[in-house]
CSV table of C-alpha atoms in Angstrom, one decimal:
chain,number,residue,atom,x,y,z
A,1,MET,CA,0.0,0.0,0.0
A,2,ALA,CA,1.8,3.1,-1.2
A,3,ILE,CA,0.5,6.4,0.3
A,4,GLY,CA,1.7,9.6,-1.4
A,5,VAL,CA,1.7,13.1,-0.1
A,6,LEU,CA,1.7,15.7,-2.9
A,7,ALA,CA,4.9,17.8,-2.3
A,8,VAL,CA,5.0,20.4,-5.1
A,9,GLN,CA,4.6,23.1,-2.4
A,10,GLY,CA,3.2,23.4,1.1
A,11,ALA,CA,3.2,21.5,4.3
A,12,ALA,CA,3.8,17.9,3.0
A,13,ARG,CA,6.3,17.0,5.7
A,14,GLU,CA,3.8,17.4,8.5
A,15,HIS,CA,1.5,14.9,6.9
A,16,LEU,CA,4.3,12.4,6.4
A,17,GLU,CA,5.1,12.8,10.1
A,18,MET,CA,1.5,12.2,11.2
A,19,LEU,CA,1.4,9.0,9.1
A,20,ARG,CA,4.8,7.9,10.5
A,21,ARG,CA,3.4,8.2,14.0
A,22,LEU,CA,0.6,5.9,12.9
A,23,GLY,CA,3.2,3.4,11.7
A,24,VAL,CA,2.7,4.1,8.0
A,25,GLU,CA,5.6,5.0,5.7
A,26,ALA,CA,4.2,7.4,3.2
A,27,ARG,CA,6.3,9.2,0.5
A,28,PRO,CA,6.4,12.7,-1.0
A,29,VAL,CA,5.2,12.7,-4.6
A,30,ARG,CA,6.0,15.3,-7.3
A,31,THR,CA,5.7,13.6,-10.6
A,32,ALA,CA,2.9,12.0,-12.7
A,33,ARG,CA,4.6,8.6,-12.3
A,34,GLU,CA,4.8,8.8,-8.6
A,35,ILE,CA,1.2,9.8,-8.3
A,36,GLU,CA,0.1,7.0,-10.6
A,37,ALA,CA,2.0,4.5,-8.3
A,38,SER,CA,0.0,5.7,-5.2
A,39,ASP,CA,-2.8,3.8,-3.7
A,40,ALA,CA,-3.9,6.8,-1.7
A,41,LEU,CA,-3.0,10.5,-1.8
A,42,ILE,CA,-2.9,13.5,0.5
A,43,LEU,CA,-3.1,17.0,-0.9
A,44,PRO,CA,-1.6,19.2,1.8
A,45,GLY,CA,-2.1,22.8,2.8
A,46,GLY,CA,-0.1,25.4,1.0
A,47,GLU,CA,-1.0,28.1,-1.5
A,48,SER,CA,-3.7,26.6,-3.7
A,49,THR,CA,-3.0,28.9,-6.7
A,50,THR,CA,0.7,27.9,-6.6
A,51,ILE,CA,0.0,24.2,-6.3
A,52,GLY,CA,-2.7,24.3,-9.0
A,53,LYS,CA,-0.4,26.1,-11.5
A,54,LEU,CA,2.5,23.7,-10.9
A,55,MET,CA,0.1,20.7,-11.2
A,56,ALA,CA,-1.2,22.0,-14.5
A,57,ARG,CA,2.3,22.8,-15.8
A,58,TYR,CA,3.7,19.4,-14.8
A,59,GLY,CA,0.8,17.3,-15.9
A,60,LEU,CA,-0.2,16.2,-12.4
A,61,LEU,CA,-4.0,17.1,-12.5
A,62,GLU,CA,-5.0,14.2,-14.7
A,63,PRO,CA,-3.2,11.5,-12.7
A,64,VAL,CA,-4.9,12.6,-9.5
A,65,ARG,CA,-8.3,12.7,-11.2
A,66,GLN,CA,-7.6,9.1,-12.3
A,67,LEU,CA,-6.9,8.1,-8.7
A,68,ALA,CA,-10.2,9.7,-7.6
A,69,ALA,CA,-12.1,8.0,-10.5
A,70,LYS,CA,-10.7,4.6,-9.4
A,71,GLY,CA,-12.0,5.2,-5.9
A,72,LYS,CA,-8.5,5.5,-4.3
A,73,PRO,CA,-8.7,7.5,-1.0
A,74,LEU,CA,-7.9,11.2,-1.3
A,75,LEU,CA,-7.5,13.7,1.6
A,76,GLY,CA,-7.3,17.4,1.0
A,77,THR,CA,-6.5,19.8,3.8
A,78,CYS,CA,-7.1,23.6,3.3
A,79,ALA,CA,-5.4,24.3,-0.1
A,80,GLY,CA,-5.8,20.6,-0.9
A,81,MET,CA,-9.6,20.8,-0.3
A,82,ILE,CA,-9.8,23.9,-2.5
A,83,LEU,CA,-8.0,21.9,-5.3
A,84,MET,CA,-10.5,19.0,-5.0
A,85,ALA,CA,-13.6,21.2,-5.2
A,86,LYS,CA,-15.8,21.4,-8.3
A,87,GLU,CA,-16.4,25.1,-7.7
A,88,ILE,CA,-14.0,27.7,-6.2
A,89,TYR,CA,-15.1,31.2,-5.2
A,90,ALA,CA,-12.1,33.5,-4.9
A,91,ALA,CA,-12.7,37.1,-5.9
A,92,GLY,CA,-13.8,36.0,-9.3
A,93,LYS,CA,-10.5,34.5,-10.3
A,94,GLU,CA,-9.8,31.4,-12.3
A,95,GLN,CA,-7.3,28.9,-10.9
A,96,PRO,CA,-6.3,25.4,-12.1
A,97,SER,CA,-7.9,22.7,-10.0
A,98,LEU,CA,-8.9,19.0,-9.9
A,99,GLY,CA,-12.6,19.5,-9.6
A,100,VAL,CA,-13.2,16.0,-8.4
A,101,MET,CA,-15.4,16.5,-5.4
A,102,ASP,CA,-19.0,17.8,-5.5
A,103,ILE,CA,-18.5,20.8,-3.2
A,104,ALA,CA,-18.2,24.5,-3.6
A,105,VAL,CA,-15.6,26.3,-1.6
A,106,GLN,CA,-15.0,29.9,-0.6
A,107,ARG,CA,-11.3,30.8,-0.2
A,108,ASN,CA,-10.2,32.8,2.8
A,109,ALA,CA,-13.7,32.7,4.2
A,110,PHE,CA,-12.8,33.8,7.7
A,111,GLY,CA,-10.6,36.6,6.5
A,112,ARG,CA,-6.8,37.2,6.2
A,113,GLN,CA,-4.1,35.8,8.4
A,114,ILE,CA,-4.9,38.0,11.4
A,115,ALA,CA,-8.3,36.2,11.6
A,116,SER,CA,-6.6,32.7,11.7
A,117,PHE,CA,-7.6,30.7,14.7
A,118,GLU,CA,-7.9,27.4,16.6
A,119,ALA,CA,-11.2,25.8,17.7
A,120,ASP,CA,-12.5,22.6,19.1
A,121,LEU,CA,-14.4,20.5,16.5
A,122,GLU,CA,-16.7,17.6,16.9
A,123,ILE,CA,-16.3,15.4,13.7
A,124,GLU,CA,-18.8,12.8,12.6
A,125,GLY,CA,-17.2,9.4,12.7
A,126,VAL,CA,-14.3,10.4,14.9
A,127,GLU,CA,-14.6,9.1,18.4
A,128,GLY,CA,-13.0,10.4,21.6
A,129,GLY,CA,-14.3,14.0,21.9
A,130,PRO,CA,-13.6,17.2,20.1
A,131,LEU,CA,-10.4,17.7,18.0
A,132,ARG,CA,-8.3,20.9,18.2
A,133,ALA,CA,-8.4,22.3,14.7
A,134,VAL,CA,-6.0,24.9,13.3
A,135,PHE,CA,-7.6,27.2,10.7
A,136,ILE,CA,-5.1,29.3,8.6
A,137,ARG,CA,-6.6,31.8,6.1
A,138,ALA,CA,-9.1,29.0,5.9
A,139,PRO,CA,-11.7,28.2,3.3
A,140,VAL,CA,-15.2,26.9,4.0
A,141,ILE,CA,-17.4,24.5,2.1
A,142,SER,CA,-20.3,26.8,1.0
A,143,SER,CA,-22.4,24.0,-0.6
A,144,VAL,CA,-22.4,20.3,-1.1
A,145,GLY,CA,-23.9,17.9,-3.7
A,146,GLN,CA,-26.2,15.0,-2.9
A,147,GLU,CA,-23.4,12.4,-2.6
A,148,VAL,CA,-21.5,14.5,0.0
A,149,ALA,CA,-21.8,14.0,3.8
A,150,VAL,CA,-21.0,17.0,6.0
A,151,LEU,CA,-18.8,15.8,8.9
A,152,ALA,CA,-18.2,19.0,10.8
A,153,ALA,CA,-19.1,22.7,11.1
A,154,HIS,CA,-17.7,25.7,12.8
A,155,GLU,CA,-20.1,28.5,13.7
A,156,GLY,CA,-22.6,26.9,11.3
A,157,ARG,CA,-20.2,26.8,8.4
A,158,THR,CA,-19.1,23.5,6.9
A,159,VAL,CA,-15.4,22.7,7.4
A,160,ALA,CA,-15.3,18.9,6.8
A,161,ALA,CA,-17.0,16.7,4.3
A,162,ARG,CA,-16.7,13.3,2.7
A,163,GLN,CA,-17.8,11.9,-0.7
A,164,GLY,CA,-17.0,8.2,-1.1
A,165,ASN,CA,-13.3,7.9,-0.6
A,166,MET,CA,-12.7,11.7,-0.7
A,167,LEU,CA,-12.2,13.6,2.5
A,168,ALA,CA,-12.0,17.4,2.5
A,169,LEU,CA,-10.9,19.5,5.5
A,170,ALA,CA,-10.8,23.3,5.7
A,171,PHE,CA,-8.3,23.1,8.6
A,172,HIS,CA,-4.9,21.5,9.4
A,173,PRO,CA,-5.0,18.2,11.4
A,174,GLU,CA,-1.3,17.8,10.5
A,175,LEU,CA,-0.4,20.9,12.6
A,176,SER,CA,-1.8,19.4,15.8
A,177,ASP,CA,-0.6,16.4,17.8
A,178,ASP,CA,-3.9,14.6,17.2
A,179,THR,CA,-3.6,11.7,14.7
A,180,ARG,CA,-7.3,10.7,14.7
A,181,LEU,CA,-8.2,12.2,11.3
A,182,HIS,CA,-5.2,10.6,9.7
A,183,ALA,CA,-6.3,7.3,11.2
A,184,TYR,CA,-9.8,7.9,9.9
A,185,PHE,CA,-8.3,8.5,6.4
A,186,LEU,CA,-6.3,5.3,6.6
A,187,GLY,CA,-9.5,3.6,7.5
A,188,MET,CA,-11.2,4.7,4.3
A,189,ARG,CA,-9.2,2.2,2.3
B,1,MET,CA,-13.4,27.5,22.5
B,2,ALA,CA,-12.1,29.4,19.5
B,3,GLU,CA,-8.8,31.2,20.0
B,4,GLN,CA,-7.5,33.8,17.5
B,5,SER,CA,-4.0,34.1,16.3
B,6,THR,CA,-2.2,31.4,18.3
B,7,TRP,CA,1.5,30.6,18.0
B,8,ARG,CA,0.5,27.5,16.1
B,9,SER,CA,-1.6,29.5,13.6
B,10,LYS,CA,1.3,32.0,13.1
B,11,VAL,CA,4.0,29.4,12.5
B,12,GLY,CA,1.3,27.4,10.6
B,13,LEU,CA,1.2,30.1,7.9
B,14,ALA,CA,4.9,29.9,7.6
B,15,GLU,CA,4.7,26.1,7.2
B,16,MET,CA,2.2,26.6,4.4
B,17,LEU,CA,4.6,28.7,2.4
B,18,LYS,CA,7.3,26.0,2.4
B,19,GLY,CA,8.6,25.0,-1.0
B,20,GLY,CA,7.5,28.3,-2.4
B,21,VAL,CA,8.9,31.6,-3.6
B,22,ILE,CA,8.1,34.9,-2.0
B,23,MET,CA,8.6,37.8,-4.4
B,24,ASP,CA,9.2,41.5,-3.8
B,25,VAL,CA,6.7,43.7,-5.6
B,26,THR,CA,6.2,47.4,-5.7
B,27,THR,CA,2.9,47.7,-7.6
B,28,ALA,CA,-0.4,45.7,-7.9
B,29,GLU,CA,0.6,45.0,-11.5
B,30,GLN,CA,3.9,43.4,-10.4
B,31,ALA,CA,2.0,41.5,-7.7
B,32,LYS,CA,-0.3,40.0,-10.4
B,33,ILE,CA,2.7,38.9,-12.5
B,34,ALA,CA,4.2,37.3,-9.4
B,35,GLU,CA,1.0,35.5,-8.6
B,36,GLU,CA,0.5,34.3,-12.1
B,37,ALA,CA,4.1,32.9,-12.1
B,38,GLY,CA,3.2,30.9,-9.0
B,39,ALA,CA,4.5,33.0,-6.1
B,40,VAL,CA,3.3,31.7,-2.7
B,41,ALA,CA,3.2,35.2,-1.4
B,42,VAL,CA,4.3,38.7,-2.3
B,43,MET,CA,6.3,41.3,-0.3
B,44,ALA,CA,4.8,44.7,-0.7
B,45,LEU,CA,7.4,47.5,-0.7
B,46,GLU,CA,8.1,51.0,-2.0
B,47,ARG,CA,11.4,50.2,-3.7
B,48,VAL,CA,13.2,46.9,-4.3
B,49,PRO,CA,16.5,46.5,-2.4
B,50,ALA,CA,18.7,47.2,-5.5
B,51,ASP,CA,17.0,50.6,-5.8
B,52,ILE,CA,17.2,51.4,-2.1
B,53,ARG,CA,20.9,50.6,-2.4
B,54,ALA,CA,21.3,52.8,-5.5
B,55,GLN,CA,19.2,55.7,-4.4
B,56,GLY,CA,20.3,55.9,-0.7
B,57,GLY,CA,18.3,58.0,1.9
B,58,VAL,CA,16.2,56.6,4.6
B,59,ALA,CA,14.2,53.5,3.6
B,60,ARG,CA,10.9,53.2,5.4
B,61,MET,CA,7.7,51.2,5.5
B,62,ALA,CA,5.7,51.5,2.2
B,63,ASP,CA,2.9,53.9,1.7
B,64,PRO,CA,-0.3,52.2,3.1
B,65,ALA,CA,-2.1,53.1,-0.1
B,66,ARG,CA,0.5,51.0,-2.0
B,67,VAL,CA,0.2,48.1,0.4
B,68,LYS,CA,-3.6,48.1,0.1
B,69,GLU,CA,-3.5,48.3,-3.6
B,70,ILE,CA,-1.3,45.2,-3.7
B,71,MET,CA,-3.5,43.4,-1.2
B,72,ALA,CA,-6.5,44.1,-3.4
B,73,GLY,CA,-4.8,42.8,-6.5
B,74,VAL,CA,-3.9,39.2,-5.4
B,75,THR,CA,-5.4,36.3,-3.5
B,76,VAL,CA,-2.0,35.0,-2.2
B,77,PRO,CA,-0.7,36.2,1.2
B,78,VAL,CA,0.8,39.7,1.3
B,79,MET,CA,3.8,40.6,3.4
B,80,ALA,CA,5.2,44.0,4.1
B,81,LYS,CA,8.4,45.4,5.7
B,82,ALA,CA,8.8,47.4,8.8
B,83,ARG,CA,12.0,49.0,10.0
B,84,ILE,CA,13.9,47.1,12.7
B,85,GLY,CA,12.6,48.3,16.1
B,86,HIS,CA,9.8,50.4,14.5
B,87,PHE,CA,6.9,48.8,16.3
B,88,VAL,CA,4.5,51.5,15.1
B,89,GLU,CA,5.2,50.7,11.4
B,90,ALA,CA,4.4,47.1,12.4
B,91,GLN,CA,1.2,48.3,14.1
B,92,VAL,CA,0.2,50.2,11.0
B,93,LEU,CA,0.9,47.1,8.8
B,94,GLU,CA,-1.2,44.9,11.2
B,95,ALA,CA,-4.0,47.5,11.0
B,96,LEU,CA,-3.9,47.3,7.2
B,97,GLY,CA,-4.4,43.5,7.5
B,98,VAL,CA,-1.2,42.3,6.0
B,99,ASP,CA,-0.5,38.6,6.4
B,100,PHE,CA,3.1,38.7,7.6
B,101,VAL,CA,5.4,41.6,8.7
B,102,ASP,CA,9.1,41.4,7.8
B,103,GLU,CA,11.1,43.3,10.4
B,104,SER,CA,13.8,43.9,7.9
B,105,GLU,CA,17.4,45.1,7.6
B,106,VAL,CA,16.6,46.2,4.1
B,107,LEU,CA,15.0,49.3,5.6
B,108,THR,CA,16.9,51.8,7.7
B,109,PRO,CA,16.8,50.6,11.3
B,110,ALA,CA,14.7,52.7,13.7
B,111,ASP,CA,16.2,51.3,16.8
B,112,GLU,CA,19.8,50.2,17.1
B,113,GLN,CA,19.3,48.5,20.5
B,114,PHE,CA,15.9,46.8,20.5
B,115,HIS,CA,14.0,44.8,18.0
B,116,ILE,CA,10.2,44.7,18.0
B,117,ASP,CA,8.5,42.7,20.8
B,118,LYS,CA,6.7,40.5,18.3
B,119,HIS,CA,4.7,38.4,20.8
B,120,GLN,CA,2.5,41.5,21.3
B,121,PHE,CA,1.1,41.3,17.8
B,122,THR,CA,-1.7,39.4,16.1
B,123,VAL,CA,0.1,39.3,12.8
B,124,PRO,CA,3.1,36.9,12.5
B,125,PHE,CA,6.6,38.2,11.9
B,126,VAL,CA,9.6,37.1,9.8
B,127,CYS,CA,13.1,38.3,10.7
B,128,GLY,CA,16.5,37.9,9.1
B,129,CYS,CA,19.6,36.2,10.6
B,130,ARG,CA,23.2,35.5,9.7
B,131,GLU,CA,23.8,32.8,12.3
B,132,LEU,CA,21.9,30.6,14.7
B,133,GLY,CA,22.2,32.8,17.8
B,134,GLU,CA,20.6,35.7,15.9
B,135,ALA,CA,17.8,33.4,14.6
B,136,LEU,CA,17.0,32.2,18.1
B,137,ARG,CA,17.0,35.7,19.6
B,138,ARG,CA,14.4,36.7,17.0
B,139,ILE,CA,12.4,33.6,17.7
B,140,GLY,CA,12.6,34.4,21.4
B,141,GLU,CA,11.1,37.8,20.6
B,142,GLY,CA,8.3,36.1,18.7
B,143,ALA,CA,9.3,35.7,15.1
B,144,ALA,CA,7.3,32.9,13.5
B,145,MET,CA,9.6,32.5,10.5
B,146,ILE,CA,13.3,33.1,10.0
B,147,ARG,CA,15.1,34.0,6.8
B,148,THR,CA,18.8,34.0,6.4
B,149,LYS,CA,19.8,37.6,5.4
B,150,GLY,CA,22.2,37.2,2.5
B,151,GLU,CA,23.0,40.6,1.0
B,152,ALA,CA,19.8,42.1,-0.3
B,153,GLY,CA,19.8,44.0,-3.6
B,154,SER,CA,23.2,42.6,-4.5
B,155,GLY,CA,22.1,39.9,-7.0
B,156,ASN,CA,25.0,37.9,-5.6
B,157,VAL,CA,24.1,34.7,-3.8
B,158,VAL,CA,27.4,34.4,-1.8
B,159,GLU,CA,26.2,35.9,1.4
B,160,ALA,CA,22.9,33.9,1.3
B,161,VAL,CA,25.0,30.7,1.0
B,162,ARG,CA,27.3,31.8,3.8
B,163,HIS,CA,24.4,32.5,6.2
B,164,MET,CA,22.5,29.3,5.3
B,165,ARG,CA,25.6,27.1,5.7
B,166,CYS,CA,26.4,28.8,9.0
B,167,VAL,CA,22.9,28.3,10.5
B,168,GLN,CA,22.7,24.7,9.3
B,169,SER,CA,26.2,23.7,10.6
B,170,GLU,CA,25.4,25.3,14.0
B,171,ILE,CA,22.2,23.3,14.1
B,172,ARG,CA,24.0,20.1,13.4
B,173,ARG,CA,26.6,21.0,16.0
B,174,LEU,CA,23.9,21.5,18.7
B,175,ALA,CA,22.3,18.2,17.8
B,176,ARG,CA,25.5,16.4,18.6
B,177,LEU,CA,26.0,18.0,22.1
B,178,ARG,CA,25.3,16.3,25.4
B,179,PRO,CA,22.5,17.8,27.4
B,180,ASP,CA,24.9,19.1,30.0
B,181,GLU,CA,26.7,21.1,27.3
B,182,LEU,CA,23.7,23.0,26.1
B,183,MET,CA,23.8,25.8,28.6
B,184,ALA,CA,27.3,26.7,27.6
B,185,ALA,CA,26.2,26.6,24.0
B,186,ALA,CA,23.4,29.0,24.8
B,187,LYS,CA,25.9,31.3,26.4
B,188,GLU,CA,28.2,31.2,23.4
B,189,LEU,CA,25.3,31.7,20.9
B,190,GLY,CA,23.7,34.5,23.0
B,191,ALA,CA,20.5,32.6,22.6
B,192,PRO,CA,17.6,31.6,24.9
B,193,TYR,CA,18.5,28.2,26.6
B,194,GLU,CA,15.0,26.7,26.0
B,195,LEU,CA,15.3,27.4,22.3
B,196,VAL,CA,18.8,26.0,22.2
B,197,CYS,CA,17.4,22.8,23.8
B,198,GLU,CA,14.6,22.7,21.2
B,199,VAL,CA,17.0,22.9,18.3
B,200,ALA,CA,19.3,20.3,19.8
B,201,HIS,CA,16.3,18.0,20.2
B,202,GLY,CA,14.6,18.6,16.9
B,203,ASP,CA,17.7,19.0,14.8
B,204,LYS,CA,16.0,22.0,13.2
B,205,LEU,CA,14.9,25.5,14.0
B,206,PRO,CA,11.6,25.7,15.9
B,207,VAL,CA,10.1,27.7,13.0
B,208,PRO,CA,10.6,27.4,9.2
B,209,ASN,CA,13.9,28.6,7.9
B,210,PHE,CA,13.8,30.4,4.5
B,211,ALA,CA,16.6,32.0,2.4
B,212,ALA,CA,16.9,35.5,1.1
B,213,GLY,CA,19.3,38.1,-0.1
B,214,GLY,CA,20.9,37.9,-3.6
B,215,ILE,CA,19.0,35.1,-5.2
B,216,ALA,CA,18.8,35.9,-8.9
B,217,THR,CA,18.5,32.7,-10.9
B,218,PRO,CA,16.7,29.4,-10.8
B,219,ALA,CA,20.0,27.7,-10.0
B,220,ASP,CA,20.5,30.1,-7.1
B,221,ALA,CA,17.1,29.0,-5.7
B,222,SER,CA,17.9,25.3,-6.1
B,223,LEU,CA,21.3,25.9,-4.4
B,224,LEU,CA,19.7,27.4,-1.3
B,225,MET,CA,17.0,24.7,-1.2
B,226,GLN,CA,19.7,22.0,-1.4
B,227,LEU,CA,21.6,23.7,1.4
B,228,GLY,CA,18.5,23.4,3.6
B,229,ALA,CA,16.3,26.4,3.0
B,230,GLU,CA,12.6,25.5,3.2
B,231,ALA,CA,11.6,28.3,0.7
B,232,VAL,CA,13.2,31.3,-0.9
B,233,PHE,CA,12.6,35.1,-1.0
B,234,VAL,CA,13.5,36.8,-4.2
B,235,GLY,CA,13.8,40.5,-4.0
B,236,SER,CA,15.4,42.5,-6.8
B,237,GLY,CA,16.2,39.4,-8.7
B,238,ILE,CA,12.9,39.2,-10.5
B,239,PHE,CA,11.8,42.8,-11.3
B,240,LYS,CA,15.3,44.0,-12.0
B,241,SER,CA,15.8,41.3,-14.7
B,242,LYS,CA,15.0,41.5,-18.4
B,243,ASP,CA,11.9,39.3,-18.4
B,244,PRO,CA,10.4,39.2,-14.9
B,245,ALA,CA,7.4,37.0,-15.8
B,246,ALA,CA,9.6,34.3,-17.3
B,247,ARG,CA,12.2,34.5,-14.6
B,248,ALA,CA,9.6,34.4,-11.8
B,249,ARG,CA,8.0,31.3,-13.3
B,250,ALA,CA,11.4,29.6,-13.8
B,251,ILE,CA,12.5,30.3,-10.2
B,252,VAL,CA,9.1,28.9,-8.9
B,253,GLU,CA,9.7,25.6,-10.8
B,254,ALA,CA,13.3,25.4,-9.8
B,255,THR,CA,12.3,25.7,-6.2
B,256,THR,CA,9.7,22.9,-6.4
B,257,TYR,CA,12.1,20.6,-8.4
B,258,TYR,CA,15.2,21.8,-6.7
B,259,ASP,CA,16.7,18.3,-6.5
B,260,LYS,CA,16.1,17.6,-10.2
B,261,PRO,CA,18.9,19.2,-12.2
B,262,GLU,CA,17.2,18.4,-15.5
B,263,VAL,CA,14.2,20.6,-14.5
B,264,VAL,CA,16.5,23.4,-13.3
B,265,ALA,CA,18.4,23.2,-16.6
B,266,ARG,CA,15.2,23.3,-18.7
B,267,VAL,CA,13.6,26.2,-16.9
B,268,SER,CA,16.8,28.2,-16.9
B,269,GLU,CA,16.9,28.3,-20.8
B,270,GLY,CA,16.2,31.5,-22.6
B,271,ILE,CA,14.7,33.5,-19.7
B,272,GLY,CA,16.7,36.7,-20.6
B,273,GLU,CA,19.4,38.5,-18.6
B,274,PRO,CA,19.4,38.3,-14.8
B,275,MET,CA,20.0,41.5,-12.8
B,276,ALA,CA,23.5,42.8,-13.0
B,277,GLY,CA,24.7,42.2,-9.5
B,278,LEU,CA,27.5,43.4,-7.3
B,279,ASP,CA,30.8,42.0,-5.9
B,280,VAL,CA,29.9,41.9,-2.2
B,281,ALA,CA,33.6,41.6,-1.3
B,282,LYS,CA,34.1,45.1,-2.8
B,283,LEU,CA,31.2,46.7,-0.9
B,284,GLU,CA,32.3,48.9,2.0
B,285,GLU,CA,31.1,47.9,5.5
B,286,LYS,CA,28.8,50.9,5.6
B,287,ASP,CA,27.0,49.7,2.5
B,288,LEU,CA,26.2,46.3,3.8
B,289,LEU,CA,22.6,45.7,4.8
B,290,GLN,CA,23.2,42.4,6.6
B,291,THR,CA,25.0,44.0,9.5
B,292,ARG,CA,21.9,45.9,10.6
B,293,GLY,CA,20.2,44.3,13.6
B,294,TRP,CA,21.9,41.8,15.9
């Protein structure tokens, strides 16, 4: 079972570390071939415009769409979630994306960096009490399609959702010490 | 309970910028070129370091109107520079809503004794360093990101290399010490003991460590990444070159694929003349920017 963490830009190392703590050796992936060889993929946080442009230039969008089409587990956190969404609202700008998950997202929905925050979140399907979630210039899921289950909300706004084997999170579980969401992701296989 | 602007959320933004290129811009139009090229963030300023160096005079925080215009032009994070010790410039930048403040030696220092108490701010800070002790002093004051200083506006990578190598080798040295040797190391470095222990334990800085000052080519960016930088700042190197859009894009790609020479080779082709650059060894002490701050 090869788990890849997309490492074209952003916080890939933190995801690799979380998986390592769960006893799983994952690897950073940056080429089409490495993505194709993955049985599950994490799209980390970072700058979604940068990651999207690099994926488009280096032919990485299609291999990830193929993984999603085959039902391989995909996890997107923050920028990764934005890249997975079918619709992106960001001041009317076009940006390259995967468009594999039937959700609409709004970028920087809580404001700029000075509005970044941590909050306790109850997540559907994650046992053991609330999880401390770190939101950084975070997006929200503004609407979901019929196939999508909402897993968590903060102040009434959707911040976690699942569609089949795709999990989208507006926050950063990889920046906390709590491995439960990564364990949940591994359980999706 | 929701808690705004925690240490984790500040350092977290720095983590999100890893593997990216932060570009100096002076107008909204340049900011758009940078974003289009794939910059992870832009640094809003009045004049790029090469012009500050050439024109002289006191270099200050940019006009707030300029910063706002740049913020309105892009969706990527916007950073801006405050003078060393000028906590009011930092307050102004925070009030404008910038995403990161650079307490920068590129501007004329406002205080030769004290740096800004960065813990007091909601906005995260990045600070420059030439060696590990300086990095840890800035982190002690609340910097959520460190960048090695290099020599800004020189177009010459030699100082950036010197500073990155120095920080990395000092980190490796600490990691090899016995616990009972760390207090003496803290004394030598002039750095907070707790942070020295953290570095010794983690074998890395407690916050992301980026490189800056003199990076002008895709190969320069790859060099600093291979020496241990987690991302790069490019100041004058882009908008002082012949073809900024092409060079910006090439530097972004060389930073992502820094360990793949065939990619660095391909993106370096036909991107026009780089900025001219200076021989740093021939600069007089008074003309060095890196010696500002301590």
